[in-house]
Tab-separated table of C-alpha atoms and ligand atoms in Angstrom:
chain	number	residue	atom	x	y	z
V	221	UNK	CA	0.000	0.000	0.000
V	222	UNK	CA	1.254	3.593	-0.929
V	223	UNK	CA	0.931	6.232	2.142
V	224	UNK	CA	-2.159	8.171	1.487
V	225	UNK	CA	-3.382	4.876	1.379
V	226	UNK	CA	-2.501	3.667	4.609
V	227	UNK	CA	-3.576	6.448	6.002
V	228	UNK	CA	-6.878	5.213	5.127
V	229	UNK	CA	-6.567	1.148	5.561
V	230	UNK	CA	-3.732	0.411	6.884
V	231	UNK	CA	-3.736	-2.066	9.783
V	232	UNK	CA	-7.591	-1.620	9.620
V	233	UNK	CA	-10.084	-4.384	9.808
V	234	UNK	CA	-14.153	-4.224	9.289
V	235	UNK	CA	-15.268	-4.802	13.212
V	236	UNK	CA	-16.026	-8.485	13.038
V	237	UNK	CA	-19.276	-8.824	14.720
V	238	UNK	CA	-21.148	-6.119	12.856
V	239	UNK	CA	-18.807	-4.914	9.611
V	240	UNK	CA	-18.647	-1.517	10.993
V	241	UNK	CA	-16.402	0.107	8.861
V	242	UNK	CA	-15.132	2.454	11.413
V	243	UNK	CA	-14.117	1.022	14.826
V	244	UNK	CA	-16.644	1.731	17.534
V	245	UNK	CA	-15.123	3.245	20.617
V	246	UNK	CA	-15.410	0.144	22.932
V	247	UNK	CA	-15.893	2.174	26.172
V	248	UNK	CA	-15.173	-0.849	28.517
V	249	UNK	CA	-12.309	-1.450	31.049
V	250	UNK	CA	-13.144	-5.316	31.289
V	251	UNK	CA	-14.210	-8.204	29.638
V	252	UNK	CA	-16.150	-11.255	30.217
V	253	UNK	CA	-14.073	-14.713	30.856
V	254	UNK	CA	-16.391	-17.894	30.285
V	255	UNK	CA	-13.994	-19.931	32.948
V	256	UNK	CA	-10.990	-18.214	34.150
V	257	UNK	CA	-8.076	-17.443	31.861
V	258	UNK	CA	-10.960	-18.364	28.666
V	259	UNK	CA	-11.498	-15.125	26.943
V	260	UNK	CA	-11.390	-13.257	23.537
V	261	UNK	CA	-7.790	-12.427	23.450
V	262	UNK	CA	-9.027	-9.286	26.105
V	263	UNK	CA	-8.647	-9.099	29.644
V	264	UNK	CA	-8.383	-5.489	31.164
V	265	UNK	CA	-8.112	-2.457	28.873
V	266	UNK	CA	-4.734	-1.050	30.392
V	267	UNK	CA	-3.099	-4.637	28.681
V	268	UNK	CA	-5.440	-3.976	25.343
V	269	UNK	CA	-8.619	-2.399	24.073
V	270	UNK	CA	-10.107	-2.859	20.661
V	271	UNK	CA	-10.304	0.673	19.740
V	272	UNK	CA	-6.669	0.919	21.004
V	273	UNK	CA	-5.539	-1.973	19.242
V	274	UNK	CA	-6.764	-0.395	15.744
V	275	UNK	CA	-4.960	2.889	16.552
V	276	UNK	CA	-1.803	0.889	17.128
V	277	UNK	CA	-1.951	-0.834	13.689
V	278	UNK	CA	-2.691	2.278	11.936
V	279	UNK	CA	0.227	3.813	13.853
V	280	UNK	CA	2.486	1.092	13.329
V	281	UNK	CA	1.302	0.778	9.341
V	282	UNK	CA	1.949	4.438	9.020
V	283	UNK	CA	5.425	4.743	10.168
V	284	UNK	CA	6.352	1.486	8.001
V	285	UNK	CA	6.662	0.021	11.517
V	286	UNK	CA	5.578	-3.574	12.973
V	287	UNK	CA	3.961	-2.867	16.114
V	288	UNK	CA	2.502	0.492	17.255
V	289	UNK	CA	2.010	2.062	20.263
V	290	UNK	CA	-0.905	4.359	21.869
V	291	UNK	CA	0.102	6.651	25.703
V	292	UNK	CA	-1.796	9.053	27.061
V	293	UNK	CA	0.391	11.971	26.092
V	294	UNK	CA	3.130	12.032	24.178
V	295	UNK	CA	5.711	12.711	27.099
V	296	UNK	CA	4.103	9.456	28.483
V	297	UNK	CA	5.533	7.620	25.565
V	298	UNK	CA	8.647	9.384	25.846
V	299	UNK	CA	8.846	8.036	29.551
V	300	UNK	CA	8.436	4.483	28.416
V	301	UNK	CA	11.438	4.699	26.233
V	302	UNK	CA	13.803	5.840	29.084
V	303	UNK	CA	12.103	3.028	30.864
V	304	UNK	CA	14.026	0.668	28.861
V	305	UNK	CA	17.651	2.290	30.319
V	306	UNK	CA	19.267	1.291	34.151
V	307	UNK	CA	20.878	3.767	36.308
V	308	UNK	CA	24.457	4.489	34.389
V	309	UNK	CA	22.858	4.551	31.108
V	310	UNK	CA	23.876	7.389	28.809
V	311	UNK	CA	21.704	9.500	26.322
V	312	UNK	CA	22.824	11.656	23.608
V	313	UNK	CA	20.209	14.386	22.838
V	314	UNK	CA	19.692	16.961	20.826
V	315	UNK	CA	20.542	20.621	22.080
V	316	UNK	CA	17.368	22.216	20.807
V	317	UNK	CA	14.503	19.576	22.005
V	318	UNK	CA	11.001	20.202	22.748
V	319	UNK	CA	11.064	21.693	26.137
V	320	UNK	CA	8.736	19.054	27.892
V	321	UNK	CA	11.256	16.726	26.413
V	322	UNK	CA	14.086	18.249	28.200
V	323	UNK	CA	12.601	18.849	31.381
V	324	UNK	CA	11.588	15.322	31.755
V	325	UNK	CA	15.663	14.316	31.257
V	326	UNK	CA	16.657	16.779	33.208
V	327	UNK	CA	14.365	17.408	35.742
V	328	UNK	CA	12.831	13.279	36.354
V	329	UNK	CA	15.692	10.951	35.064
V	330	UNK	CA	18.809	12.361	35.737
V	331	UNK	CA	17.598	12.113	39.523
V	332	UNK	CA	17.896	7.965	38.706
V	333	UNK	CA	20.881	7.848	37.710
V	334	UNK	CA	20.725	8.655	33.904
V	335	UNK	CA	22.928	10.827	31.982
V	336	UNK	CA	22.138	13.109	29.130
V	337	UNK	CA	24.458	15.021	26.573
V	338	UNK	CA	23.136	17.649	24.416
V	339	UNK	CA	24.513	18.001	21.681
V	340	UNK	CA	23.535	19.964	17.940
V	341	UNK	CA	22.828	17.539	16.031
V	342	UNK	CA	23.615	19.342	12.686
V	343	UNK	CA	26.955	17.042	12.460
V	344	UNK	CA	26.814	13.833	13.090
V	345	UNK	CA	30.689	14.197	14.211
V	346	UNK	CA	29.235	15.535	17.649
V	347	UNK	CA	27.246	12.515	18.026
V	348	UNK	CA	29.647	10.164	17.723
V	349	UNK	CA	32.462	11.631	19.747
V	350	UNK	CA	30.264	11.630	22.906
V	351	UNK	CA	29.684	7.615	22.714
V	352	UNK	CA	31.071	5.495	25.245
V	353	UNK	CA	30.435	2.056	26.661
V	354	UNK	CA	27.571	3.283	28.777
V	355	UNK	CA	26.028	5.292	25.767
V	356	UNK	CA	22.068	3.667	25.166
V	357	UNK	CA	20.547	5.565	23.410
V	358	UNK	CA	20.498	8.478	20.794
V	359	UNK	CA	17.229	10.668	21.130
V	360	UNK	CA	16.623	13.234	17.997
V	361	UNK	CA	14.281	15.522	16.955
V	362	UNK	CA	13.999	16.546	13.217
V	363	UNK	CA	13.128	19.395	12.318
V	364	UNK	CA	13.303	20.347	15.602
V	365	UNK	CA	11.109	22.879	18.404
V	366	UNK	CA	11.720	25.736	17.617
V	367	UNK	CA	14.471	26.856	15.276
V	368	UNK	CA	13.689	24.043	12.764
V	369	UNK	CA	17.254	22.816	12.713
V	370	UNK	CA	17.859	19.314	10.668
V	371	UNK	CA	19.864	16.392	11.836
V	372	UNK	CA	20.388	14.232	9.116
V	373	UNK	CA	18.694	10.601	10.290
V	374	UNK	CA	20.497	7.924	7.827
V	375	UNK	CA	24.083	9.349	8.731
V	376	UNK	CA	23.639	9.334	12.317
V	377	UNK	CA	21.984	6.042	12.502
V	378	UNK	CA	24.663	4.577	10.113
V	379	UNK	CA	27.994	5.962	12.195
V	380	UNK	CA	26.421	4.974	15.516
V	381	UNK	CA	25.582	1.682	14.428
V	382	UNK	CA	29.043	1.169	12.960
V	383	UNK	CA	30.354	2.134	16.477
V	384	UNK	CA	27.627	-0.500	18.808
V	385	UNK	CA	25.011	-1.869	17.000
V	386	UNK	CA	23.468	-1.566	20.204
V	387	UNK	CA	22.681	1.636	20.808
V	388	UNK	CA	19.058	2.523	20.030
V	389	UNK	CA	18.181	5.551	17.682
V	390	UNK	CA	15.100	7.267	18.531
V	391	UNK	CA	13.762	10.251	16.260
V	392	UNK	CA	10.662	12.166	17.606
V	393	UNK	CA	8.812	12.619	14.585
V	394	UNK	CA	5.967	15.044	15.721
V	395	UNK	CA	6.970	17.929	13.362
V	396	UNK	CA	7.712	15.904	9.963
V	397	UNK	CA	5.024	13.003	10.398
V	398	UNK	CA	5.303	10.393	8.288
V	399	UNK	CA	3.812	11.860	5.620
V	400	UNK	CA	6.973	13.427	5.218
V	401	UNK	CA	9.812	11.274	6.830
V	402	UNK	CA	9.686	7.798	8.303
V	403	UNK	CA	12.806	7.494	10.375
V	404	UNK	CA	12.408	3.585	10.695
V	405	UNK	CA	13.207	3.528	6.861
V	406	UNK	CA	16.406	5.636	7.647
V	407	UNK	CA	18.054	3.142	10.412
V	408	UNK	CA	16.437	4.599	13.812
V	409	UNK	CA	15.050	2.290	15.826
V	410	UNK	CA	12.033	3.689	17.522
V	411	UNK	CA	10.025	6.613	16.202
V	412	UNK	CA	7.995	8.819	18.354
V	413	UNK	CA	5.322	11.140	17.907
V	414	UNK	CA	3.275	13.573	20.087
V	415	UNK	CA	-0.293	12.429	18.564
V	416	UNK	CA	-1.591	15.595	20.111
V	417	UNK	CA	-0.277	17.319	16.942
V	418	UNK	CA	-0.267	16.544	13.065
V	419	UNK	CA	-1.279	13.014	13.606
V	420	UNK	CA	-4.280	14.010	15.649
V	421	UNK	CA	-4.725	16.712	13.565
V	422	UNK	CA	-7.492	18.753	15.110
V	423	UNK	CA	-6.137	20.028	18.824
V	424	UNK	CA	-8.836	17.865	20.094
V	425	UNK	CA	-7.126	15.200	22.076
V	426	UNK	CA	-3.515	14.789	24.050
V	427	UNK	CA	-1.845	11.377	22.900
V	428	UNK	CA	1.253	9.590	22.226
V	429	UNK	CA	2.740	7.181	20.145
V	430	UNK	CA	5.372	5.014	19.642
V	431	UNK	CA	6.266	3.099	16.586
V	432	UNK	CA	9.119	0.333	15.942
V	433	UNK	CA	9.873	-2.881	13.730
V	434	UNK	CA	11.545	-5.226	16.029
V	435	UNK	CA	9.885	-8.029	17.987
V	436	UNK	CA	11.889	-7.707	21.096
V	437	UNK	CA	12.063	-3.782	21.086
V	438	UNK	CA	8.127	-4.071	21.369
V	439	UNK	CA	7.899	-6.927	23.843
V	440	UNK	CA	9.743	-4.553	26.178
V	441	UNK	CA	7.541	-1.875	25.374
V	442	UNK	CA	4.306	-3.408	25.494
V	443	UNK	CA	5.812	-4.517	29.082
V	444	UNK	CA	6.401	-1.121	30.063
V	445	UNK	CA	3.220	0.596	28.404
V	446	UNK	CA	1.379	-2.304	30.352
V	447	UNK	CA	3.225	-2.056	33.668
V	448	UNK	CA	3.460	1.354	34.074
V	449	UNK	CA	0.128	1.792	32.576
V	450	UNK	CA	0.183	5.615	30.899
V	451	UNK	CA	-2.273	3.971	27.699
V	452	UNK	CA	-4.678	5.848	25.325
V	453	UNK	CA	-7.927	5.848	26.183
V	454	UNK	CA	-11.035	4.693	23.681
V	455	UNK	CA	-12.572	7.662	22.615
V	456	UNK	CA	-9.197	9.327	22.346
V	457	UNK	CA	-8.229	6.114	20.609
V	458	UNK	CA	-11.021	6.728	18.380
V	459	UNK	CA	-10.259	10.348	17.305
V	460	UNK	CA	-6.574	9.968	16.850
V	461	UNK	CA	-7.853	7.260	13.733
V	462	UNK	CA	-9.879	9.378	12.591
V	463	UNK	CA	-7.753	11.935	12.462
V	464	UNK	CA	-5.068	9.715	11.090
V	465	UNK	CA	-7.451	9.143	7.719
V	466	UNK	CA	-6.622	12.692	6.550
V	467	UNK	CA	-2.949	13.357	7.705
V	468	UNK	CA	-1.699	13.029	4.157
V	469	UNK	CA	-4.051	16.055	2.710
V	470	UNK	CA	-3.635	18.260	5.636
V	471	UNK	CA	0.173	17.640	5.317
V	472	UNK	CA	-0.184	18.519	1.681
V	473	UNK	CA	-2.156	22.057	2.487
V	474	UNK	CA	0.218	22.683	6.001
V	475	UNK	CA	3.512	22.138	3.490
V	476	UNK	CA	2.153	24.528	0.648
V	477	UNK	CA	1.206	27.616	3.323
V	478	UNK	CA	3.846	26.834	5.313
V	479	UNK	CA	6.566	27.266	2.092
V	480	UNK	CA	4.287	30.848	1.221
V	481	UNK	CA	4.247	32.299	4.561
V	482	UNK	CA	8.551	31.440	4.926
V	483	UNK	CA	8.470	33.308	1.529
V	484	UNK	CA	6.363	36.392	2.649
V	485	UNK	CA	8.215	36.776	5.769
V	486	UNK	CA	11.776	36.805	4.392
V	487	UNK	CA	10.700	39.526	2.199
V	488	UNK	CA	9.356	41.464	5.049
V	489	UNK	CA	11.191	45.032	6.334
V	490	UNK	CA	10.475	43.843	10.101
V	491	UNK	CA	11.559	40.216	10.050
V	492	UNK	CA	15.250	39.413	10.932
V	493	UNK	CA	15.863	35.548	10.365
V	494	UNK	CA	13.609	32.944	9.394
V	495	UNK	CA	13.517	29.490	9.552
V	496	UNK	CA	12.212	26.930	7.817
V	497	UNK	CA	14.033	24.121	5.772
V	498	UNK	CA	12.348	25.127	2.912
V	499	UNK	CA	14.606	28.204	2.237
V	500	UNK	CA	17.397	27.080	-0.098
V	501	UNK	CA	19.842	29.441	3.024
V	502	UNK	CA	18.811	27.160	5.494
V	503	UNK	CA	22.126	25.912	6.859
V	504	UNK	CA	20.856	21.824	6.489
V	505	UNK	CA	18.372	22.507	3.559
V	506	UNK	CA	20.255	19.631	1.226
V	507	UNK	CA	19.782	17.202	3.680
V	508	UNK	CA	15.879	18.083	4.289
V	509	UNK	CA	15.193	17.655	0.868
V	510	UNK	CA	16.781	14.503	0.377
V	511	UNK	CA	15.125	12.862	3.752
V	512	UNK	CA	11.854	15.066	3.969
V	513	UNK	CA	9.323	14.714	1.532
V	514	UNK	CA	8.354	18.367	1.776
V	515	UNK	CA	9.309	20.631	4.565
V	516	UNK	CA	6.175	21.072	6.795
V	517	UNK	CA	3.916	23.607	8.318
V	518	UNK	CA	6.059	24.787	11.109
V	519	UNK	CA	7.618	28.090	10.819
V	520	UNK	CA	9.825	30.469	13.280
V	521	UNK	CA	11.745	33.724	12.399
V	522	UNK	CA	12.756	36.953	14.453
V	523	UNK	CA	11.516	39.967	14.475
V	524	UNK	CA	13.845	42.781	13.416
V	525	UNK	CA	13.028	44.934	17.276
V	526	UNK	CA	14.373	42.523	19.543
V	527	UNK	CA	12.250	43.513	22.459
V	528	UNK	CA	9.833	41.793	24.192
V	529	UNK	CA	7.302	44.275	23.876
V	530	UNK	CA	7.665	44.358	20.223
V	531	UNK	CA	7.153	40.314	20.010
V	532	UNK	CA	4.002	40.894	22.261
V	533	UNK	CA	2.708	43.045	19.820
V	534	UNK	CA	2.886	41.504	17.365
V	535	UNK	CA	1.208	38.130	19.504
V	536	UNK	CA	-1.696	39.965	20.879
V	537	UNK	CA	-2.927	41.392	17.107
V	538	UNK	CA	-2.961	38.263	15.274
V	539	UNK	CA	-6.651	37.508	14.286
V	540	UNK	CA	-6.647	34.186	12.053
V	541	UNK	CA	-3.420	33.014	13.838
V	542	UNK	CA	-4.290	31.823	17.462
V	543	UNK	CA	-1.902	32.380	20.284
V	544	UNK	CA	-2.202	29.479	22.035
V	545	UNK	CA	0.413	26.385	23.202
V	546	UNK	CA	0.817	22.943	20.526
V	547	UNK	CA	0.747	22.981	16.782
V	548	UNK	CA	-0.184	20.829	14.509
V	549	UNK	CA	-3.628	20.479	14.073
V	550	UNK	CA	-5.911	22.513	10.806
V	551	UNK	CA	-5.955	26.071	12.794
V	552	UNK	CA	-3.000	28.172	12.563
V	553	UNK	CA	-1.358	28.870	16.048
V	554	UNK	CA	1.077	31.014	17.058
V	555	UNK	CA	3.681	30.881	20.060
V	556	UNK	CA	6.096	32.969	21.955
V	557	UNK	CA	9.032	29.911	22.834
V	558	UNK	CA	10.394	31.755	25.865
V	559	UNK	CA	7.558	32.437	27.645
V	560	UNK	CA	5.177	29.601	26.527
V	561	UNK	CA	6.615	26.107	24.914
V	562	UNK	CA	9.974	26.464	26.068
V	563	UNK	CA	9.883	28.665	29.220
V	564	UNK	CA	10.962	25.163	31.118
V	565	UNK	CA	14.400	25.616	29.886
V	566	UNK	CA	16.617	27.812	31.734
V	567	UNK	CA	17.688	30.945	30.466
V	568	UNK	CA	21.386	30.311	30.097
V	569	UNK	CA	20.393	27.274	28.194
V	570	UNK	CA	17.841	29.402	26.180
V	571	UNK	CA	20.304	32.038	25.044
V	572	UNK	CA	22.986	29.962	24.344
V	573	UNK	CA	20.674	28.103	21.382
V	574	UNK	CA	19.215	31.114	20.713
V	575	UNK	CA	15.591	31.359	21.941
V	576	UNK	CA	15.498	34.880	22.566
V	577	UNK	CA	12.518	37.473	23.442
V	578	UNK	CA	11.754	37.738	19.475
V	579	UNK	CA	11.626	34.469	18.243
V	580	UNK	CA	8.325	33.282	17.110
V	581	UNK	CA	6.799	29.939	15.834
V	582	UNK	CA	3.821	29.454	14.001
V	583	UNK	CA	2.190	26.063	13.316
V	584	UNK	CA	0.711	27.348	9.837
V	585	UNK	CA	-2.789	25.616	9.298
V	586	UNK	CA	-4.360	24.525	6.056
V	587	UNK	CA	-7.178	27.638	6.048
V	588	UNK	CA	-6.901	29.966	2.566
V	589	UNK	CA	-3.403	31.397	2.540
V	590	UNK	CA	-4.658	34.833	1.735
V	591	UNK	CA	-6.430	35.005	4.813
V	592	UNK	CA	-3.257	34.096	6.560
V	593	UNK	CA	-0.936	36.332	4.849
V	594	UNK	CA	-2.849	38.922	5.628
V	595	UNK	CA	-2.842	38.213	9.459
V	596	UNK	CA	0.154	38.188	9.748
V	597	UNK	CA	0.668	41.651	7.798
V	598	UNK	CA	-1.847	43.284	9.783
V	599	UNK	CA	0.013	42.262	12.786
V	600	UNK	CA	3.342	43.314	12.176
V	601	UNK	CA	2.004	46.790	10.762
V	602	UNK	CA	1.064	47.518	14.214
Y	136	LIG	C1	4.154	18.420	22.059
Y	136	LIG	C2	5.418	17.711	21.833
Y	136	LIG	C3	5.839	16.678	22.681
Y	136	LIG	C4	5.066	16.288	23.928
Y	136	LIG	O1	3.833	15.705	23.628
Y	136	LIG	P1	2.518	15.841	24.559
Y	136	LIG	O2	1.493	15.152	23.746
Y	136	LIG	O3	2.277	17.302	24.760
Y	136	LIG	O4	2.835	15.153	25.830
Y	136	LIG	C5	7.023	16.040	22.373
Y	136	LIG	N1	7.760	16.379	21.293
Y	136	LIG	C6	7.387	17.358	20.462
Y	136	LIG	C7	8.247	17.695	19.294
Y	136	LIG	C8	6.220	18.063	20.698
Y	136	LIG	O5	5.864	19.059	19.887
């Protein structure tokens, strides 16, 4: 099956009893044993739930993956992967990582005994020179939250492999989706998505998956989704599928006013930098066009007046463009990183990768670009 078909089918069944053709939200936490042990293959819906169970296929079907996996946010599935390290363990991370991300590391892990490097990502040379015996696991976001910087997937998961085949590659894949990059194809082990965003596609629901393609990889996490227990529930289950049935046209509408509005705002007298890998100056754009399909929805860029009052401004007169937290689903949003998504990351850390008082990130929607071309020109007249 091609993508946009998947999208649709993939992993999908008729529900055997009746045909339905879309899989009823089976709102039970229990099911009936004739003698005990003697059931339908389901026991207690934080082990496995129907409606679950055809989110999972559809997420593992998407990514080109084996076995899928629903949480109930996505930092919950995040927490199941460092679940699979012991006290010792090393991560390599990125430097510029969604900030819930690094505040779980940071803030939750280290405490057990786990220890993170941060590293930018944009050569793979500064991967590899922080691996050592205790190195587990290499987490990376691309494009990542929010200065849209590109680590190139294939060459990191190739030179760390070369050096311990054991070390697992993890790619958080919330801003591409898989409509535009599936890291499994490109050597990483486990892909991971905040559902909350593209995949749900309609800020209606907070979810999280995670996908992979090797049996023992998802015993372990099936163990730890089931032991620790952070699962999706039904009716979320439900929307996150439905939503699912229309990623590839959104993506298709986010990409093409996402590559306008990166135009209109490099031609614009009050915008410093932008950055999106669209732009042929963007310092890694060769090697998002050769592992991205298109380059997305997600936008930042400075404004020229580096004050905060100016960036305020500017947030508090958009009209089409919401100011609001997440990204991702059909409604444009707009955020202020410092104070909002990333305000969990200290301000030494901040400055030093460059999140400053006038950066700005807007998840571009899929509404009529004139509408949002003129929102944003409206609101950086003022
Ligand atoms: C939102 C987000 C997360 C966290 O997901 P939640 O669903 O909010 O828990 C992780 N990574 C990225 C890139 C995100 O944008």
């Amino acid at each position: 099956m091609k993508f946009n078909t998947k999208t649709i089918h993939g992993g999908q069944e008729h529900e055997p009893s009746t045909g339905a053709v879309m899989p009823p939200i089976f709102q039970t936490s229990t099911y009936a044993q004739s003698s005990p042990g003697v059931h339908k293959g389901y026991e207690y819906s934080r082990g496995e739930n129907p409606t679950r169970a055809a989110l999972e296929n559809s997420f593992a079907a998407i990514e080109n993956g084996t076995h899928g996996f629903a949480f109930s946010s996505g930092l919950a599935a995040i927490d199941c992967v460092l679940r699979l390290l012991s006290p010792g363990d090393e991560v390599i991370a990125g430097d510029d990582l969604y900030g819930g991300s690094y505040r779980m590391f940071t803030q939750l892990f280290q405490k057990y005994g786990l220890n993170f490097h941060f590293v930018d990502m944009n050569s793979v040379a500064n991967v590899t020179e922080k691996i050592n015996s205790n190195t587990k696991l290499i987490w990376l976001e691309t494009p990542t939250n929010p200065l849209m910087k590109i680590a190139d997937i294939k060459a990191i998961s190739t030179n760390v492999k070369n050096i311990d085949s054991n070390i697992l590659i993890a790619v958080d894949n919330t801003f591409a989706t898989p409509y535009l990059q599936q890291p499994l194809d490109l050597g990483a082990d486990i892909v991971m998505h905040s559902a909350t965003k593209y995949l749900g596609g309609h800020s209606d629901l907070v979810m999280g998956a995670l996908m992979v393609k090797d049996d023992k990889l998802a015993k372990d996490l099936h163990f730890i989704q089931f032991a620790a227990g952070a699962i999706a529930g039904p009716m979320d289950s439900f929307l996150a599928l439905r939503g699912i049935k229309t990623l590839h046209i959104r993506m298709q509408r986010h990409c093409e006013n996402g590559k306008a509005i990166a135009a209109f705002l490099v031609n614009h007298p009050k915008v410093g930098d932008v950055y999106y890998p669209g732009l042929k100056n963007h310092p890694n754009h060769e090697v998002a066009k050769s592992q991205m399909k298109d380059f997305g929805g997600m936008v930042s860029f400075r404004l020229k007046d580096e004050s905060q009052k100016a960036a305020f401004r500017f947030l508090e007169n958009t009209k089409v463009f919401t100011l609001a937290e997440s990204l991702g689903g059909v409604e444009s949003l707009v955020n202020h990183p410092v104070t909002m998504t990333h305000a969990s990351i200290p301000e030494p850390e901040r400055l030093k990768i460059g999140i400053t008082d006038s950066l700005i990130r807007l998840s571009v929607g899929i509404e009529d670009i004139s509408d949002l071309l003129a929102d944003l020109e409206q609101a950086l007249e003022i």
